Amino acid sequence: MVEYGRGDVTVKILGIESTAEQRASYRNQLGLNQPPLQRHFTWLAWNDWWLERRLDFPLVSLRNRQTGEPEWWAEVNGQYQRWQMDGGELFVLTRQEDGSTVRTPAAEDIWFTAEDGTQQFWGVNINNAVVRWIRGGSEIQVRTTAGFRREGDSPVEFIPLSKGLLRGDPGESLRTGRPVAASLPGRIQKTGILALLAFIVVMPLALLFGIIAGVNEGRFLDRFISIAGLGLTSTPEFVTGMVLVLVFGIWLKWLPAVSVFFSDQSIVELLTSWNSAKILVLPVLTLTAIELGYVARMTRASMVEVMNSSYIRTAIIKGLPYHSVVLRHAVRNALIAPITVIMLHVNWLVGGIVIVEVVF
């Protein structure tokens, strides 16, 4: 989705300060120079089967024992190997039984002479891509964890390896370079907590305000709740979020203006410790704003309809206490419609989370 959006995807990742040479090099490293149809097929299906023919080695995906993330290796003479260029010299990384690697200089006979007379080699690099090295090639801009640097004898062609979505591999993130399957669980967990808290907050508040407005039809409370609910519903999430950040996070300094989840933070600690839980207050309030106004108005309309029904008027005429009529008869029937609406609007809540997470 990022790639097919407007603009150059490398600019979105590297920023506008990056040079044209850096963007072109990084596009090559991501394998974005391949035709779009080929990249889509690789992501959906897999490409290790035809890359094995190019390498003349079987390709195997193994778990890194430290990170648990999958790594691609070439099986050469019963050993799992990858290659790395360092200081103009090609090295072989051989995986040991304990998961560690041993680096040794590559043999000279692995290079082959291409039609243009250059010495080339196809292998698997440490970034899970099948790459083509040209001995004595020109320097190119290579992105590392420390930024871009010029490297000689760097690969000139990159083809990222993938098992394909149909085999349970959704690929790697263009931004982080980490497997999507390894990144999703933690992110979904935090998003689920945010959605659940917003749902727990919005449901009782919206029903309560709707009941109060419905019972006081035409009075000040009814008009105030209706106008406030309409205002909340018509305000986009990002506007509500920025206003809350400005007021409570910057001016009053009561709550954190930015919500950051740490990977080592447990769910229990997040929900039981105020120092940890207060980062959720503004995002939850932002999420509940739109649903609060909408469900409150729905509850109010349902409550007004029930209060004007004949059986409620009959109960009041017979002398039943007003609070008993409202709580035991009117509320029970009036909540059927708004509760149904709440369940149908869970998708709105999930859609709003995307905006809220960007704001905070």
CSV table of C-alpha atoms in Angstrom, one decimal:
chain,number,residue,atom,x,y,z
A,1,MET,CA,0.0,0.0,0.0
A,2,VAL,CA,2.9,2.4,0.8
A,3,GLU,CA,4.5,1.6,-2.5
A,4,TYR,CA,1.4,2.2,-4.7
A,5,GLY,CA,0.6,5.4,-2.9
A,6,ARG,CA,1.4,8.8,-4.4
A,7,GLY,CA,5.0,9.8,-4.5
A,8,ASP,CA,8.3,7.9,-4.3
A,9,VAL,CA,8.2,5.3,-1.6
A,10,THR,CA,12.0,5.8,-0.9
A,11,VAL,CA,11.3,9.5,-0.1
A,12,LYS,CA,8.6,8.4,2.4
A,13,ILE,CA,11.2,6.1,4.1
A,14,LEU,CA,14.4,8.1,3.8
A,15,GLY,CA,13.0,11.6,3.9
A,16,ILE,CA,13.2,14.6,1.6
A,17,GLU,CA,16.8,15.2,2.7
A,18,SER,CA,18.0,12.1,0.9
A,19,THR,CA,19.8,12.4,-2.4
A,20,ALA,CA,18.7,11.0,-5.7
A,21,GLU,CA,21.7,8.6,-5.6
A,22,GLN,CA,20.7,7.3,-2.2
A,23,ARG,CA,17.1,6.8,-3.2
A,24,ALA,CA,18.1,4.9,-6.3
A,25,SER,CA,20.5,2.7,-4.4
A,26,TYR,CA,17.9,2.0,-1.6
A,27,ARG,CA,15.2,1.3,-4.2
A,28,ASN,CA,17.6,-1.3,-5.7
A,29,GLN,CA,18.3,-2.8,-2.2
A,30,LEU,CA,14.6,-3.2,-1.6
A,31,GLY,CA,14.2,-5.0,-4.9
A,32,LEU,CA,11.8,-2.3,-6.1
A,33,ASN,CA,13.5,-2.2,-9.5
A,34,GLN,CA,11.7,-5.4,-10.4
A,35,PRO,CA,8.4,-5.2,-12.3
A,36,PRO,CA,5.4,-4.6,-10.1
A,37,LEU,CA,3.6,-7.8,-11.2
A,38,GLN,CA,6.7,-9.9,-10.3
A,39,ARG,CA,6.9,-8.3,-6.9
A,40,HIS,CA,3.2,-8.8,-6.2
A,41,PHE,CA,3.5,-12.5,-7.3
A,42,THR,CA,6.6,-12.9,-5.0
A,43,TRP,CA,4.7,-11.4,-2.1
A,44,LEU,CA,1.6,-13.5,-2.7
A,45,ALA,CA,3.3,-16.8,-3.6
A,46,TRP,CA,7.1,-17.3,-3.3
A,47,ASN,CA,10.3,-16.9,-5.2
A,48,ASP,CA,12.8,-19.3,-3.6
A,49,TRP,CA,12.0,-22.0,-6.1
A,50,TRP,CA,13.2,-20.1,-9.1
A,51,LEU,CA,16.1,-18.4,-7.3
A,52,GLU,CA,17.4,-21.8,-6.4
A,53,ARG,CA,18.0,-22.4,-10.1
A,54,ARG,CA,19.9,-19.1,-10.4
A,55,LEU,CA,22.1,-20.0,-7.4
A,56,ASP,CA,22.4,-23.7,-8.1
A,57,PHE,CA,22.0,-24.2,-4.3
A,58,PRO,CA,18.9,-25.2,-2.3
A,59,LEU,CA,17.5,-22.3,-0.2
A,60,VAL,CA,16.4,-22.9,3.4
A,61,SER,CA,14.6,-20.6,5.8
A,62,LEU,CA,15.9,-21.1,9.4
A,63,ARG,CA,14.9,-19.4,12.7
A,64,ASN,CA,17.5,-17.1,14.3
A,65,ARG,CA,17.9,-18.6,17.8
A,66,GLN,CA,18.3,-15.2,19.4
A,67,THR,CA,15.6,-13.1,17.7
A,68,GLY,CA,13.3,-15.9,16.5
A,69,GLU,CA,13.1,-14.3,13.1
A,70,PRO,CA,13.5,-16.3,9.9
A,71,GLU,CA,16.8,-16.2,8.0
A,72,TRP,CA,17.5,-17.5,4.5
A,73,TRP,CA,20.5,-19.7,3.9
A,74,ALA,CA,22.0,-21.6,1.0
A,75,GLU,CA,22.6,-25.2,1.5
A,76,VAL,CA,26.1,-25.9,0.1
A,77,ASN,CA,27.6,-29.4,0.6
A,78,GLY,CA,25.5,-30.0,3.6
A,79,GLN,CA,26.3,-26.7,5.3
A,80,TYR,CA,24.1,-23.6,5.6
A,81,GLN,CA,26.0,-20.6,4.2
A,82,ARG,CA,25.5,-16.9,3.4
A,83,TRP,CA,28.0,-14.4,2.0
A,84,GLN,CA,29.2,-11.0,3.0
A,85,MET,CA,31.5,-8.5,1.3
A,86,ASP,CA,33.9,-6.7,3.6
A,87,GLY,CA,36.8,-4.5,2.6
A,88,GLY,CA,36.6,-5.7,-1.0
A,89,GLU,CA,36.9,-9.3,0.0
A,90,LEU,CA,34.0,-11.9,-0.1
A,91,PHE,CA,33.5,-13.9,3.1
A,92,VAL,CA,31.4,-17.1,3.7
A,93,LEU,CA,29.2,-17.2,6.8
A,94,THR,CA,28.7,-20.8,7.8
A,95,ARG,CA,26.0,-21.6,10.3
A,96,GLN,CA,26.9,-23.9,13.2
A,97,GLU,CA,24.7,-26.3,15.1
A,98,ASP,CA,24.3,-23.9,18.0
A,99,GLY,CA,23.1,-21.2,15.7
A,100,SER,CA,26.3,-19.2,15.7
A,101,THR,CA,28.3,-18.4,12.5
A,102,VAL,CA,31.9,-18.8,11.4
A,103,ARG,CA,33.3,-16.4,8.9
A,104,THR,CA,36.0,-17.5,6.4
A,105,PRO,CA,37.3,-16.1,3.2
A,106,ALA,CA,35.4,-17.3,0.1
A,107,ALA,CA,37.2,-19.6,-2.4
A,108,GLU,CA,38.3,-18.0,-5.7
A,109,ASP,CA,36.5,-20.6,-7.8
A,110,ILE,CA,33.1,-19.4,-6.8
A,111,TRP,CA,33.4,-16.4,-9.1
A,112,PHE,CA,32.3,-16.9,-12.7
A,113,THR,CA,33.1,-14.8,-15.8
A,114,ALA,CA,30.1,-13.1,-17.4
A,115,GLU,CA,29.7,-12.3,-21.1
A,116,ASP,CA,31.0,-8.8,-20.5
A,117,GLY,CA,34.2,-10.2,-19.0
A,118,THR,CA,33.4,-9.2,-15.4
A,119,GLN,CA,33.7,-11.7,-12.5
A,120,GLN,CA,30.4,-12.2,-10.8
A,121,PHE,CA,28.8,-14.3,-8.1
A,122,TRP,CA,25.3,-14.9,-7.0
A,123,GLY,CA,24.7,-15.6,-3.3
A,124,VAL,CA,22.5,-15.0,-0.3
A,125,ASN,CA,23.5,-11.9,1.8
A,126,ILE,CA,22.8,-11.2,5.5
A,127,ASN,CA,19.7,-9.2,4.6
A,128,ASN,CA,17.8,-12.2,3.3
A,129,ALA,CA,18.2,-11.4,-0.4
A,130,VAL,CA,19.7,-13.1,-3.3
A,131,VAL,CA,22.3,-10.7,-4.7
A,132,ARG,CA,24.8,-10.4,-7.5
A,133,TRP,CA,28.3,-9.2,-6.8
A,134,ILE,CA,30.7,-7.9,-9.4
A,135,ARG,CA,34.3,-8.0,-8.5
A,136,GLY,CA,35.9,-4.6,-8.8
A,137,GLY,CA,32.6,-2.9,-9.3
A,138,SER,CA,32.1,0.8,-8.7
A,139,GLU,CA,31.1,2.2,-5.3
A,140,ILE,CA,27.5,2.5,-4.5
A,141,GLN,CA,25.5,4.1,-1.6
A,142,VAL,CA,24.5,1.4,0.9
A,143,ARG,CA,22.1,2.0,3.7
A,144,THR,CA,23.3,0.7,7.1
A,145,THR,CA,22.0,1.1,10.6
A,146,ALA,CA,24.4,4.1,11.0
A,147,GLY,CA,23.2,5.7,7.7
A,148,PHE,CA,24.4,5.7,4.1
A,149,ARG,CA,28.0,5.0,3.3
A,150,ARG,CA,29.9,4.3,0.1
A,151,GLU,CA,31.0,0.7,-0.4
A,152,GLY,CA,33.0,-0.9,-3.1
A,153,ASP,CA,32.3,-4.3,-4.5
A,154,SER,CA,28.8,-4.0,-3.2
A,155,PRO,CA,25.9,-6.0,-4.8
A,156,VAL,CA,24.6,-4.5,-8.0
A,157,GLU,CA,21.3,-6.5,-8.0
A,158,PHE,CA,19.0,-7.4,-5.1
A,159,ILE,CA,16.1,-9.9,-5.1
A,160,PRO,CA,14.5,-10.2,-1.6
A,161,LEU,CA,13.6,-13.7,-0.7
A,162,SER,CA,10.1,-14.6,0.4
A,163,LYS,CA,8.0,-17.7,1.2
A,164,GLY,CA,4.9,-15.8,0.1
A,165,LEU,CA,1.7,-15.0,1.9
A,166,LEU,CA,0.1,-18.3,0.9
A,167,ARG,CA,2.9,-20.0,2.9
A,168,GLY,CA,2.4,-17.8,5.9
A,169,ASP,CA,5.1,-15.2,5.2
A,170,PRO,CA,3.7,-11.7,4.6
A,171,GLY,CA,7.1,-10.4,3.8
A,172,GLU,CA,9.3,-7.7,5.4
A,173,SER,CA,8.5,-4.1,6.3
A,174,LEU,CA,9.9,-1.5,3.9
A,175,ARG,CA,10.5,0.8,6.8
A,176,THR,CA,12.0,-1.4,9.4
A,177,GLY,CA,13.4,-4.3,7.3
A,178,ARG,CA,12.0,-6.7,9.9
A,179,PRO,CA,9.5,-9.5,9.1
A,180,VAL,CA,5.9,-8.4,9.2
A,181,ALA,CA,4.9,-11.6,11.0
A,182,ALA,CA,7.3,-10.9,13.8
A,183,SER,CA,6.3,-7.2,14.1
A,184,LEU,CA,2.5,-7.7,14.0
A,185,PRO,CA,1.7,-9.5,17.3
A,186,GLY,CA,3.1,-6.8,19.6
A,187,ARG,CA,1.5,-4.0,17.6
A,188,ILE,CA,-1.9,-5.8,17.4
A,189,GLN,CA,-1.8,-6.4,21.1
A,190,LYS,CA,-1.3,-2.7,22.0
A,191,THR,CA,-3.9,-1.7,19.4
A,192,GLY,CA,-6.3,-4.2,20.9
A,193,ILE,CA,-5.8,-2.8,24.4
A,194,LEU,CA,-6.5,0.7,23.1
A,195,ALA,CA,-9.7,-0.4,21.3
A,196,LEU,CA,-10.9,-2.4,24.3
A,197,LEU,CA,-10.4,0.4,26.7
A,198,ALA,CA,-12.2,2.8,24.4
A,199,PHE,CA,-15.1,0.4,24.0
A,200,ILE,CA,-15.4,0.0,27.8
A,201,VAL,CA,-15.4,3.7,28.3
A,202,VAL,CA,-17.8,4.7,25.5
A,203,MET,CA,-20.5,2.1,26.2
A,204,PRO,CA,-21.7,3.1,29.7
A,205,LEU,CA,-21.1,6.9,29.2
A,206,ALA,CA,-22.9,7.0,25.9
A,207,LEU,CA,-25.9,5.1,27.3
A,208,LEU,CA,-26.0,7.2,30.4
A,209,PHE,CA,-25.9,10.5,28.6
A,210,GLY,CA,-28.5,9.2,26.1
A,211,ILE,CA,-30.9,8.1,28.9
A,212,ILE,CA,-30.5,11.5,30.7
A,213,ALA,CA,-31.2,13.4,27.4
A,214,GLY,CA,-34.2,11.2,26.6
A,215,VAL,CA,-35.8,11.5,30.0
A,216,ASN,CA,-35.4,15.3,29.9
A,217,GLU,CA,-36.7,15.8,26.4
A,218,GLY,CA,-36.8,19.5,25.4
A,219,ARG,CA,-35.1,20.7,28.5
A,220,PHE,CA,-31.6,22.2,28.9
A,221,LEU,CA,-29.9,18.9,29.6
A,222,ASP,CA,-31.4,17.3,26.5
A,223,ARG,CA,-30.3,20.2,24.2
A,224,PHE,CA,-26.8,20.4,25.8
A,225,ILE,CA,-26.2,16.7,25.4
A,226,SER,CA,-27.6,16.6,21.8
A,227,ILE,CA,-25.5,19.6,20.7
A,228,ALA,CA,-22.4,18.3,22.4
A,229,GLY,CA,-22.9,14.9,20.8
A,230,LEU,CA,-23.4,16.4,17.4
A,231,GLY,CA,-20.2,18.4,17.8
A,232,LEU,CA,-18.2,15.4,18.9
A,233,THR,CA,-19.5,13.3,16.0
A,234,SER,CA,-18.7,15.9,13.4
A,235,THR,CA,-15.2,16.5,14.5
A,236,PRO,CA,-12.5,14.3,12.9
A,237,GLU,CA,-10.3,12.1,15.3
A,238,PHE,CA,-7.1,14.0,14.4
A,239,VAL,CA,-8.6,17.3,15.3
A,240,THR,CA,-9.9,16.0,18.6
A,241,GLY,CA,-6.6,14.4,19.3
A,242,MET,CA,-4.6,17.6,18.6
A,243,VAL,CA,-6.9,19.7,20.7
A,244,LEU,CA,-6.6,17.3,23.7
A,245,VAL,CA,-2.8,17.2,23.3
A,246,LEU,CA,-2.7,21.0,23.1
A,247,VAL,CA,-4.9,21.5,26.2
A,248,PHE,CA,-4.0,18.6,28.6
A,249,GLY,CA,-0.5,17.8,27.3
A,250,ILE,CA,1.1,21.1,26.5
A,251,TRP,CA,-0.8,23.9,28.3
A,252,LEU,CA,-1.9,22.2,31.5
A,253,LYS,CA,0.7,19.4,31.4
A,254,TRP,CA,-1.6,17.0,33.2
A,255,LEU,CA,-1.1,14.1,30.8
A,256,PRO,CA,1.7,12.9,28.4
A,257,ALA,CA,1.2,14.5,25.0
A,258,VAL,CA,2.8,11.4,23.3
A,259,SER,CA,1.9,7.8,24.0
A,260,VAL,CA,4.8,5.4,23.5
A,261,PHE,CA,4.6,1.7,24.3
A,262,PHE,CA,7.8,0.0,25.2
A,263,SER,CA,8.4,-3.6,24.0
A,264,ASP,CA,9.3,-4.8,27.5
A,265,GLN,CA,6.1,-3.3,29.1
A,266,SER,CA,3.7,-6.0,30.3
A,267,ILE,CA,0.0,-5.6,30.0
A,268,VAL,CA,-0.5,-5.9,33.8
A,269,GLU,CA,2.0,-3.1,34.4
A,270,LEU,CA,0.4,-0.9,31.7
A,271,LEU,CA,-3.1,-1.2,33.2
A,272,THR,CA,-2.3,-1.2,36.9
A,273,SER,CA,0.4,1.4,37.2
A,274,TRP,CA,-0.8,5.1,36.8
A,275,ASN,CA,2.7,6.1,35.5
A,276,SER,CA,2.2,3.7,32.7
A,277,ALA,CA,-1.6,3.9,32.2
A,278,LYS,CA,-1.7,7.7,31.9
A,279,ILE,CA,-0.2,7.5,28.4
A,280,LEU,CA,-3.5,5.8,27.4
A,281,VAL,CA,-5.8,8.6,28.6
A,282,LEU,CA,-5.7,11.0,25.7
A,283,PRO,CA,-5.8,8.3,23.0
A,284,VAL,CA,-8.8,6.6,24.7
A,285,LEU,CA,-10.6,10.0,25.0
A,286,THR,CA,-10.0,10.7,21.4
A,287,LEU,CA,-11.3,7.4,20.3
A,288,THR,CA,-14.4,7.6,22.4
A,289,ALA,CA,-15.3,11.2,21.3
A,290,ILE,CA,-17.0,10.3,18.0
A,291,GLU,CA,-18.7,7.1,19.2
A,292,LEU,CA,-19.8,8.8,22.4
A,293,GLY,CA,-21.7,11.5,20.6
A,294,TYR,CA,-23.3,9.1,18.0
A,295,VAL,CA,-24.4,6.4,20.5
A,296,ALA,CA,-25.7,9.0,22.9
A,297,ARG,CA,-27.9,10.6,20.3
A,298,MET,CA,-29.1,7.1,19.2
A,299,THR,CA,-29.9,6.2,22.8
A,300,ARG,CA,-31.7,9.6,23.3
A,301,ALA,CA,-33.9,9.0,20.3
A,302,SER,CA,-34.8,5.5,21.4
A,303,MET,CA,-35.5,6.7,24.9
A,304,VAL,CA,-37.8,9.5,23.7
A,305,GLU,CA,-39.7,7.0,21.5
A,306,VAL,CA,-40.2,4.6,24.4
A,307,MET,CA,-41.1,7.3,26.9
A,308,ASN,CA,-43.9,8.5,24.5
A,309,SER,CA,-45.3,5.0,24.1
A,310,SER,CA,-48.7,4.1,25.4
A,311,TYR,CA,-47.6,1.5,28.0
A,312,ILE,CA,-45.2,4.0,29.6
A,313,ARG,CA,-48.0,6.6,29.8
A,314,THR,CA,-50.3,4.0,31.3
A,315,ALA,CA,-47.8,3.0,33.9
A,316,ILE,CA,-47.4,6.7,34.9
A,317,ILE,CA,-51.1,7.3,35.0
A,318,LYS,CA,-51.6,4.3,37.3
A,319,GLY,CA,-49.3,5.9,39.8
A,320,LEU,CA,-46.1,3.9,39.5
A,321,PRO,CA,-43.0,5.8,40.8
A,322,TYR,CA,-41.4,7.7,37.9
A,323,HIS,CA,-38.0,6.3,38.6
A,324,SER,CA,-39.4,2.8,38.6
A,325,VAL,CA,-41.1,3.4,35.2
A,326,VAL,CA,-37.9,4.7,33.7
A,327,LEU,CA,-35.4,2.2,35.1
A,328,ARG,CA,-37.5,-1.0,35.0
A,329,HIS,CA,-39.6,-0.5,31.9
A,330,ALA,CA,-38.3,2.3,29.6
A,331,VAL,CA,-34.6,1.8,29.8
A,332,ARG,CA,-34.8,-2.0,29.2
A,333,ASN,CA,-36.6,-1.5,25.9
A,334,ALA,CA,-34.8,1.7,24.9
A,335,LEU,CA,-31.3,0.1,25.1
A,336,ILE,CA,-32.0,-2.6,22.4
A,337,ALA,CA,-31.3,-0.2,19.5
A,338,PRO,CA,-28.2,1.6,20.8
A,339,ILE,CA,-26.5,-1.7,21.9
A,340,THR,CA,-27.0,-3.1,18.4
A,341,VAL,CA,-25.5,0.1,17.0
A,342,ILE,CA,-22.5,-0.1,19.3
A,343,MET,CA,-21.8,-3.7,18.0
A,344,LEU,CA,-22.1,-2.6,14.4
A,345,HIS,CA,-19.8,0.4,14.9
A,346,VAL,CA,-16.8,-1.6,16.2
A,347,ASN,CA,-15.4,-1.3,12.7
A,348,TRP,CA,-15.5,2.5,13.1
A,349,LEU,CA,-13.6,2.2,16.3
A,350,VAL,CA,-10.9,0.1,14.6
A,351,GLY,CA,-10.7,2.6,11.7
A,352,GLY,CA,-10.3,5.5,14.1
A,353,ILE,CA,-7.4,3.7,15.9
A,354,VAL,CA,-5.3,4.2,12.7
A,355,ILE,CA,-5.6,7.9,12.9
A,356,VAL,CA,-5.2,8.1,16.7
A,357,GLU,CA,-2.0,6.0,16.6
A,358,VAL,CA,-0.6,8.4,14.1
A,359,VAL,CA,-1.5,11.5,16.2
A,360,PHE,CA,-0.1,10.1,19.4
